[in-house]
Coordinates of C-alpha atoms and ligand atoms in Angstrom, one line a residue:
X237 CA 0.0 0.0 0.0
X238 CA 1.0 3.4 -0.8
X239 CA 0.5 6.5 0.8
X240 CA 0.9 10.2 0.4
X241 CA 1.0 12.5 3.4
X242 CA 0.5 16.2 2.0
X243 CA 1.6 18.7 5.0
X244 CA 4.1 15.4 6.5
X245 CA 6.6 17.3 7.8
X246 CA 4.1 19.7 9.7
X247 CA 3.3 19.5 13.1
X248 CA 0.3 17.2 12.6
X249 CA 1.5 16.0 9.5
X250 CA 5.3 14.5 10.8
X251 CA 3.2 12.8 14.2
X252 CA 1.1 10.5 11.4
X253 CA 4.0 9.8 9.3
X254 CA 5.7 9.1 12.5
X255 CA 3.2 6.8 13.4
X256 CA 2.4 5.4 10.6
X257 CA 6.1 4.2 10.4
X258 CA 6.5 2.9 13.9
X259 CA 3.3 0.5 13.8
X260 CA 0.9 2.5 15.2
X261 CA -2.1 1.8 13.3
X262 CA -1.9 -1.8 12.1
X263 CA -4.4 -1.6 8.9
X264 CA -1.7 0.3 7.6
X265 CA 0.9 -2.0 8.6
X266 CA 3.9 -2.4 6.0
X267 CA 3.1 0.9 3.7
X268 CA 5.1 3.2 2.0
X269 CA 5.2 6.6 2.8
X270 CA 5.8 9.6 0.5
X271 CA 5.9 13.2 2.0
X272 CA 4.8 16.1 0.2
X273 CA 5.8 19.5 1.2
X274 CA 6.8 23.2 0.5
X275 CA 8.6 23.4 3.7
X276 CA 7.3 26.5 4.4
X277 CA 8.7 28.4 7.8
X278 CA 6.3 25.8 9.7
X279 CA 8.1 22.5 7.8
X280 CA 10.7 21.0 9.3
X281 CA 12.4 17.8 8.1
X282 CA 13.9 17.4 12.1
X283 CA 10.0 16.8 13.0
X284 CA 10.7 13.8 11.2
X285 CA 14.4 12.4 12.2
X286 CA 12.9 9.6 14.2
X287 CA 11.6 7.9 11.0
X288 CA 14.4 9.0 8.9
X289 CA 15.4 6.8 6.0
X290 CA 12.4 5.1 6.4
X291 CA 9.8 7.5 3.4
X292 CA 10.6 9.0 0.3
X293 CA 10.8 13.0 0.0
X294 CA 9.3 15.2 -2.2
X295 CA 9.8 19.2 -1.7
X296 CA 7.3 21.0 -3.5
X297 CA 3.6 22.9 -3.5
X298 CA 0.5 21.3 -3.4
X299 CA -0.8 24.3 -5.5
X300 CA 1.5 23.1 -8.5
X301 CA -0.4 20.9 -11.2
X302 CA 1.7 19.5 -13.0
X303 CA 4.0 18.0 -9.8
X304 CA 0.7 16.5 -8.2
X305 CA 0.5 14.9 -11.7
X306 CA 3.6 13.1 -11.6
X307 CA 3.6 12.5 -7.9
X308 CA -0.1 11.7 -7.0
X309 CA 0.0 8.5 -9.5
X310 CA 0.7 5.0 -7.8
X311 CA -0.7 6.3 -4.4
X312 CA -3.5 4.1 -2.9
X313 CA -4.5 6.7 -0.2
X314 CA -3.8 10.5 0.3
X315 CA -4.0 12.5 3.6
X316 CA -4.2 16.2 2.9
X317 CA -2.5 17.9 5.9
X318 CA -0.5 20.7 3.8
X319 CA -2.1 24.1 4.7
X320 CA -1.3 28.0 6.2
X321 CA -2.2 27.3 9.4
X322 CA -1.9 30.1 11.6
X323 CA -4.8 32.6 12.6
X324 CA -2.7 35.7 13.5
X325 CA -0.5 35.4 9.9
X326 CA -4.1 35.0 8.5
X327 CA -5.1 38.2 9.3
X328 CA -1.8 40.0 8.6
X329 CA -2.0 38.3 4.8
X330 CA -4.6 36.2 3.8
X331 CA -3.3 35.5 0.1
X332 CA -0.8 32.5 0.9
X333 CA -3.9 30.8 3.0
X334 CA -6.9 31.4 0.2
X335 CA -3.8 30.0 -2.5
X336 CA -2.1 27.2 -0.8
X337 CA -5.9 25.8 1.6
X338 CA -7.6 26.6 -1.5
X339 CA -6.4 26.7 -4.6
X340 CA -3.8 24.4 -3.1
X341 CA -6.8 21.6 -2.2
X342 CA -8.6 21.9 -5.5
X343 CA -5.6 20.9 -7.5
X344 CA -4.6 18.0 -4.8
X345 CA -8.1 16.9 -5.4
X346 CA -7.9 17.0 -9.2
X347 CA -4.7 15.0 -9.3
X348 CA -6.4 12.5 -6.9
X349 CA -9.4 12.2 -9.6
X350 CA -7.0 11.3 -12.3
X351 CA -5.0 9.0 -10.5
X352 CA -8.0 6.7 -9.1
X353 CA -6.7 7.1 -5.4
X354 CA -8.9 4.8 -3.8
X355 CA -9.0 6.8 -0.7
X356 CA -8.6 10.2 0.5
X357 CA -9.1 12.6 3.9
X358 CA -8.9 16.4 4.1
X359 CA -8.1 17.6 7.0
X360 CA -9.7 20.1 8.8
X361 CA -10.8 22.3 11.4
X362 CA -13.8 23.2 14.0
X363 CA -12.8 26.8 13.1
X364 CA -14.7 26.7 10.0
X365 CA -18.3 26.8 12.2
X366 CA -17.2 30.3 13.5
X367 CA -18.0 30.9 16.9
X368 CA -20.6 29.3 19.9
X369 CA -21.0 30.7 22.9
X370 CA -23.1 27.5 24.4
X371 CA -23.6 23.8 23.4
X372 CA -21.4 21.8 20.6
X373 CA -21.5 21.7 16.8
X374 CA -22.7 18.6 15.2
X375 CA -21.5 17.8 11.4
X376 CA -24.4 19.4 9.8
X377 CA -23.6 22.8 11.2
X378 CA -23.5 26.0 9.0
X379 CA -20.1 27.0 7.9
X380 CA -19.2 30.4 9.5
X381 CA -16.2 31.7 9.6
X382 CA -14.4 34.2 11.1
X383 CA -11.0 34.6 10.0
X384 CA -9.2 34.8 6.8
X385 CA -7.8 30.9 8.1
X386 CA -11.0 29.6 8.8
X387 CA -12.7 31.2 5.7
X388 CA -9.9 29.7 3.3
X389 CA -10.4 26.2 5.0
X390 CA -13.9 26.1 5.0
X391 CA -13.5 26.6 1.2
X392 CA -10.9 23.5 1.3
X393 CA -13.2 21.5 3.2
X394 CA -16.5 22.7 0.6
X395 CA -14.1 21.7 -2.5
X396 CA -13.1 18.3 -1.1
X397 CA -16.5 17.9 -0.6
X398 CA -17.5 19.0 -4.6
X399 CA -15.2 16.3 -5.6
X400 CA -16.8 13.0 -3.5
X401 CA -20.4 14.5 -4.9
X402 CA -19.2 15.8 -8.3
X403 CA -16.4 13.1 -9.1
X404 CA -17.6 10.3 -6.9
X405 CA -13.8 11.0 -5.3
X406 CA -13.8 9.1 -2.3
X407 CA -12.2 11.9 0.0
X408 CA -13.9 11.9 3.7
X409 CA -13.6 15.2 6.0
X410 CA -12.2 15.4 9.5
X411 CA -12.7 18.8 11.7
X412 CA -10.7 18.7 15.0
X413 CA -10.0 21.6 18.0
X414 CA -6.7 22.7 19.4
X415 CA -4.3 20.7 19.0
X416 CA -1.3 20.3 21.6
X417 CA 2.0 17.9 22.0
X418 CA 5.5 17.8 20.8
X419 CA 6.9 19.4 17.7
X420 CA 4.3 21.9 17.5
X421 CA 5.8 25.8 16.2
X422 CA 6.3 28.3 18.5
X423 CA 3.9 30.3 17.2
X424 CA 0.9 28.5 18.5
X425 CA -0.1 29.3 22.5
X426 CA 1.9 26.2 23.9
X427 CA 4.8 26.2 22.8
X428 CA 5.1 29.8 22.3
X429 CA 4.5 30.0 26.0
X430 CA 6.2 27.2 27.3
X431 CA 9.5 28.4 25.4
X432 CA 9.1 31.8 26.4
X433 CA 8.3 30.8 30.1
X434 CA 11.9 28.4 30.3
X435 CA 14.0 31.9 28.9
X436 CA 12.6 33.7 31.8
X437 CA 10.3 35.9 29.7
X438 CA 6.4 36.8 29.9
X439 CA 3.7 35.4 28.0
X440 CA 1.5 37.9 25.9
X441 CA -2.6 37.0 26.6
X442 CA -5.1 38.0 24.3
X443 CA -8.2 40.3 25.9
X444 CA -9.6 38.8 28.9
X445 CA -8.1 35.3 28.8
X446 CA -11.5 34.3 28.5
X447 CA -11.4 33.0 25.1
X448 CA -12.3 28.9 25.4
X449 CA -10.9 26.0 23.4
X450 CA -10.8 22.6 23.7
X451 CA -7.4 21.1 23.7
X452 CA -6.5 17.5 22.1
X453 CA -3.1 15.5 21.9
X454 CA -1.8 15.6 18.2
X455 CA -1.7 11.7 18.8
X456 CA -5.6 11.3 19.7
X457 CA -6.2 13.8 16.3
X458 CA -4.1 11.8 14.5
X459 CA -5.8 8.7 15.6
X460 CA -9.1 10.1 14.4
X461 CA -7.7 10.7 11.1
X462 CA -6.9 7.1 10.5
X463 CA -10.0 6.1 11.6
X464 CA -11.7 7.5 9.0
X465 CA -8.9 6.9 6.6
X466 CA -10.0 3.5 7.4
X467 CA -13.6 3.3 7.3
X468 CA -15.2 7.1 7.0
X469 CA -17.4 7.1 4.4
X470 CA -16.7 9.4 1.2
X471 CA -18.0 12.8 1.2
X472 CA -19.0 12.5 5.2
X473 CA -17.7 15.2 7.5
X474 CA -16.4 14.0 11.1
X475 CA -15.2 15.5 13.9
X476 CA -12.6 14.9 16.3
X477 CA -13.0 16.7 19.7
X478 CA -11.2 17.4 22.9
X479 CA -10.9 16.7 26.3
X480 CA -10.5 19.6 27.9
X481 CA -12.1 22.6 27.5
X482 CA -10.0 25.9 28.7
X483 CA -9.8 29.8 28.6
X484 CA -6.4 31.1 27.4
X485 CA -6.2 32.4 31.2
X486 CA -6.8 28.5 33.0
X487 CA -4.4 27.0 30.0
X488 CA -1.8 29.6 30.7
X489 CA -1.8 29.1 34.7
X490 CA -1.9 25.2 34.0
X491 CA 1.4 26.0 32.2
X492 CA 2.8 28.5 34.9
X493 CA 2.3 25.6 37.6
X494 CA 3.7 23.0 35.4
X495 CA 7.3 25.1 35.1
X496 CA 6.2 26.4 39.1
X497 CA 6.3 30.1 38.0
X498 CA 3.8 32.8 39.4
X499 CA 1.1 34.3 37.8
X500 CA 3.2 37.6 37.3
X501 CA 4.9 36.1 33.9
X502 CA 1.3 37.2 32.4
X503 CA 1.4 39.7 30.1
X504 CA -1.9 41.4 29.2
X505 CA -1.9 42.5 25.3
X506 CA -4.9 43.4 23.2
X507 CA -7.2 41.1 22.1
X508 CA -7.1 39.5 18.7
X509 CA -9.2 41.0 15.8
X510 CA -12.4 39.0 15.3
X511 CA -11.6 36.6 17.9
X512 CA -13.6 33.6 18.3
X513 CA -14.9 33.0 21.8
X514 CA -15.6 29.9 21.8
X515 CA -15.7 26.5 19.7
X516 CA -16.7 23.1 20.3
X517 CA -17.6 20.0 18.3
X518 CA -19.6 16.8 19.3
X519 CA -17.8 13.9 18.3
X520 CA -20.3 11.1 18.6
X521 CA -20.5 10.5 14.8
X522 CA -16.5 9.1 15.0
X523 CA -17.3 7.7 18.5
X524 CA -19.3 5.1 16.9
X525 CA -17.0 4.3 14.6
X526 CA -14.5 3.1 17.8
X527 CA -12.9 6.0 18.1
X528 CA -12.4 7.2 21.7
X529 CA -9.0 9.5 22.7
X530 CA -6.6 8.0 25.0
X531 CA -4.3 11.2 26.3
X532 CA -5.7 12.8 29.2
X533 CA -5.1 16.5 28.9
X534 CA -2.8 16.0 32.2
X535 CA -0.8 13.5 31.2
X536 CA -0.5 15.1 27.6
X537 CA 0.0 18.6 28.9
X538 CA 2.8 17.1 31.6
X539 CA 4.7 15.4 28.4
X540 CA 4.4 18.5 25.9
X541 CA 6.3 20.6 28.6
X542 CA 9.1 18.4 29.0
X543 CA 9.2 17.7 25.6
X544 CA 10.5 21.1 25.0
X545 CA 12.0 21.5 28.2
X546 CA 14.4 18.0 26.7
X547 CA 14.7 19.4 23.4
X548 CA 15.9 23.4 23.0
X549 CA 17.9 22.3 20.3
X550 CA 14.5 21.9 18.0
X551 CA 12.8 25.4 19.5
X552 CA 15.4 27.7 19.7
X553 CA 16.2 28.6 16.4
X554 CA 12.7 29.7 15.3
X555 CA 11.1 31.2 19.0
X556 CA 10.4 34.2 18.6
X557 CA 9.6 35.9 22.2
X558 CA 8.6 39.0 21.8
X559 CA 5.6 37.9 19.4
X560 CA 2.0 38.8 20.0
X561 CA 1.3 35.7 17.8
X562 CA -0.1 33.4 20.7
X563 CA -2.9 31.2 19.7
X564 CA -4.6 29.4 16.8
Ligands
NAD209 P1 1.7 23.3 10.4 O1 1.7 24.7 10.0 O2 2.5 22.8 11.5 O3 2.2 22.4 9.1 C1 1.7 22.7 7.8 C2 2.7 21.9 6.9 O4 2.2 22.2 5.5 C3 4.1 22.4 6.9 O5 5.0 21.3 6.9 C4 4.3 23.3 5.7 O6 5.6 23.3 5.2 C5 3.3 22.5 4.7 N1 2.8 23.4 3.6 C6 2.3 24.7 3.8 N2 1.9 25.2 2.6 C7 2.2 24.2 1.7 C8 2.1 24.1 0.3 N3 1.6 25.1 -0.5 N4 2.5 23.0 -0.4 C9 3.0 21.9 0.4 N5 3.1 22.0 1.7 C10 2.8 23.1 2.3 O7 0.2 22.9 10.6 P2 -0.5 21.8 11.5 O8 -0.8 22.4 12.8 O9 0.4 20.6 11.5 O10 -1.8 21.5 10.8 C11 -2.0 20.5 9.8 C12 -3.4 20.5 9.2 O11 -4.3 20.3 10.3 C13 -3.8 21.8 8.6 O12 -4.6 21.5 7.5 C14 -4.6 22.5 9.7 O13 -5.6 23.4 9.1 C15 -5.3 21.3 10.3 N6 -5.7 21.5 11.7 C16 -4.8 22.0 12.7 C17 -5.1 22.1 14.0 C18 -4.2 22.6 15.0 O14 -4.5 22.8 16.2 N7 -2.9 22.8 14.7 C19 -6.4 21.8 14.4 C20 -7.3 21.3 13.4 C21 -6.9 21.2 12.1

């Protein structure tokens, strides 16, 4: 079986290469892996050094035709994982998110059509509902959302869709929350303030702190993505939720007593434009197909810190501590 991980060497992307290569999901046992990606500022090929060796390597755009045409052929399944993926560099410059999340997942899907893959997922995200203050989106939600990032993926995720009705492409949807763990950029609210916290500095919170999201392991998403992979049904939406739901503020002094530092390393900035209070997903359409997380947000969180407290060498080069860029 072969397979083609758009996005691999993400932060997502490299944790289901990774597993994919170490036996974590046995229907995919003995594959070959080929990763697609730009290697934009958030692609690093260290995110995948503990597979290394072990996949074949392409660098290159998923918004380019004619390389999807001579790479796509000969894949059994896809996972589309490439995308701009931070909020804040959304809203600063929207054109690399509507080309590479748009245009980017149109042409992935077009190659996919011509070469017969037998099986593809889209990633996504619960962004694309916009905001609730109460309650949890199901899958037939209305699209509605807020920020260049979330607008350009819900027109991913409504493309993908075009091509399982339009082509009879068998591409499935997932839509997942915050995501959390090891080899995440600094740029997104852990890492950024777990990184800044261990150099002594003072993490930057948006408005009130009140802003809620619901925090998954990579591992737990990534495990929700093979499950569908492996029996989601084409042109079906599903989402993969949380387990815990936070504001910024409770997420940031879970950090502070995880590296036993005092609420004084908060830095109160001004809150992000647009920013969504709230999102939440129900997740009982995956539950019964088996899915069920298995990081508790404790355990998880406990790891992520030390993960980065073990491994400045990965971190260092790219933190940037004075950034007001903290979230997703
Ligand atoms: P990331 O920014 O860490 O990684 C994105 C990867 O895509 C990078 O390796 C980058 O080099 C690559 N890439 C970007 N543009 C490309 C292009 N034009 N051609 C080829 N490769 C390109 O993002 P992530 O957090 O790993 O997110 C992966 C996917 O999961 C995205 O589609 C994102 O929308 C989705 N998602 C993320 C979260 C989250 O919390 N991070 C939650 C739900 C869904």
């Amino acid at each position: 079986m072969k397979l083609l991980v758009t996005g691999g060497a993400g932060f997502i992307g490299s944790n289901y290469v990774r597993a994919v290569l170490t036996g974590g999901y046995p229907a995919f046992h003995g594959a070959s892996v080929t990763v697609l990606d730009k290697l934009t500022y958030a692609g690093n090929l260290a995110n995948l050094a503990p597979v290394e060796g072990r996949y074949d390597f392409v660098q290159g755009d998923v918004c380019d035709g004619a390389l999807l045409a001579d790479v796509v052929p000969g894949h059994d399944v896809v996972i589309h994982f490439a995308a701009e993926s931070h909020v804040d560099r959304s809203i600063e410059t929207a054109a690399d998110f509507v080309r590479t999340n748009v245009l980017g997942t149109q042409a992935l899907m077009d190659a996919c059509v011509a070469a017969g893959v037998r099986r593809v997922v889209h990633v996504s995200t619960d962004e694309v509902y916009g905001s609730i203050e109460t309650g949890s989106w199901d899958e037939s939600a209305p699209l509605a959302p807020r920020s260049p990032y979330a607008a350009s993926k819900a027109g991913g995720d409504l493309i993908a869709r075009s091509y399982a009705i339009t082509h009879g492409l068998p591409v499935s949807i997932t839509r997942c929350g915050n995501n959390y763990g090891p080899y995440q950029y600094p740029e997104k609210i852990i890492p950024l303030f777990v990184t800044t916290l261990i150099q002594g500095g003072t993490v930057p919170l948006y408005g009130d702190g009140g802003n809620v999201r619901d925090w998954i392991h990579v591992a737990d998403h990534c495990r929700g993505i093979q499950r569908v992979a492996e029996i989601g049904r084409p042109g079906e939406v599903y989402h993969i939720a949380g387990t815990a739901e936070l504001t910024n503020l409770e997420l940031t002094t879970r950090l502070l007593e995880a590296l036993d530092l005092p609420q004084d390393r908060i830095r109160w900035v001004a809150d992000r434009k647009g920013h969504d209070r709230r999102y939440s997903l129900d997740d009982g359409k995956l539950r019964n197909l088996g899915y069920a997380p298995e990081v508790s947000f404790e355990e998880g969180l406990a790891e992520t810190v030390q993960w980065y407290k073990d491994n400045p060498s990965w971190w260092k080069p790219s933190h940037r501590p004075s950034s007001h860029r903290a979230g997703r």
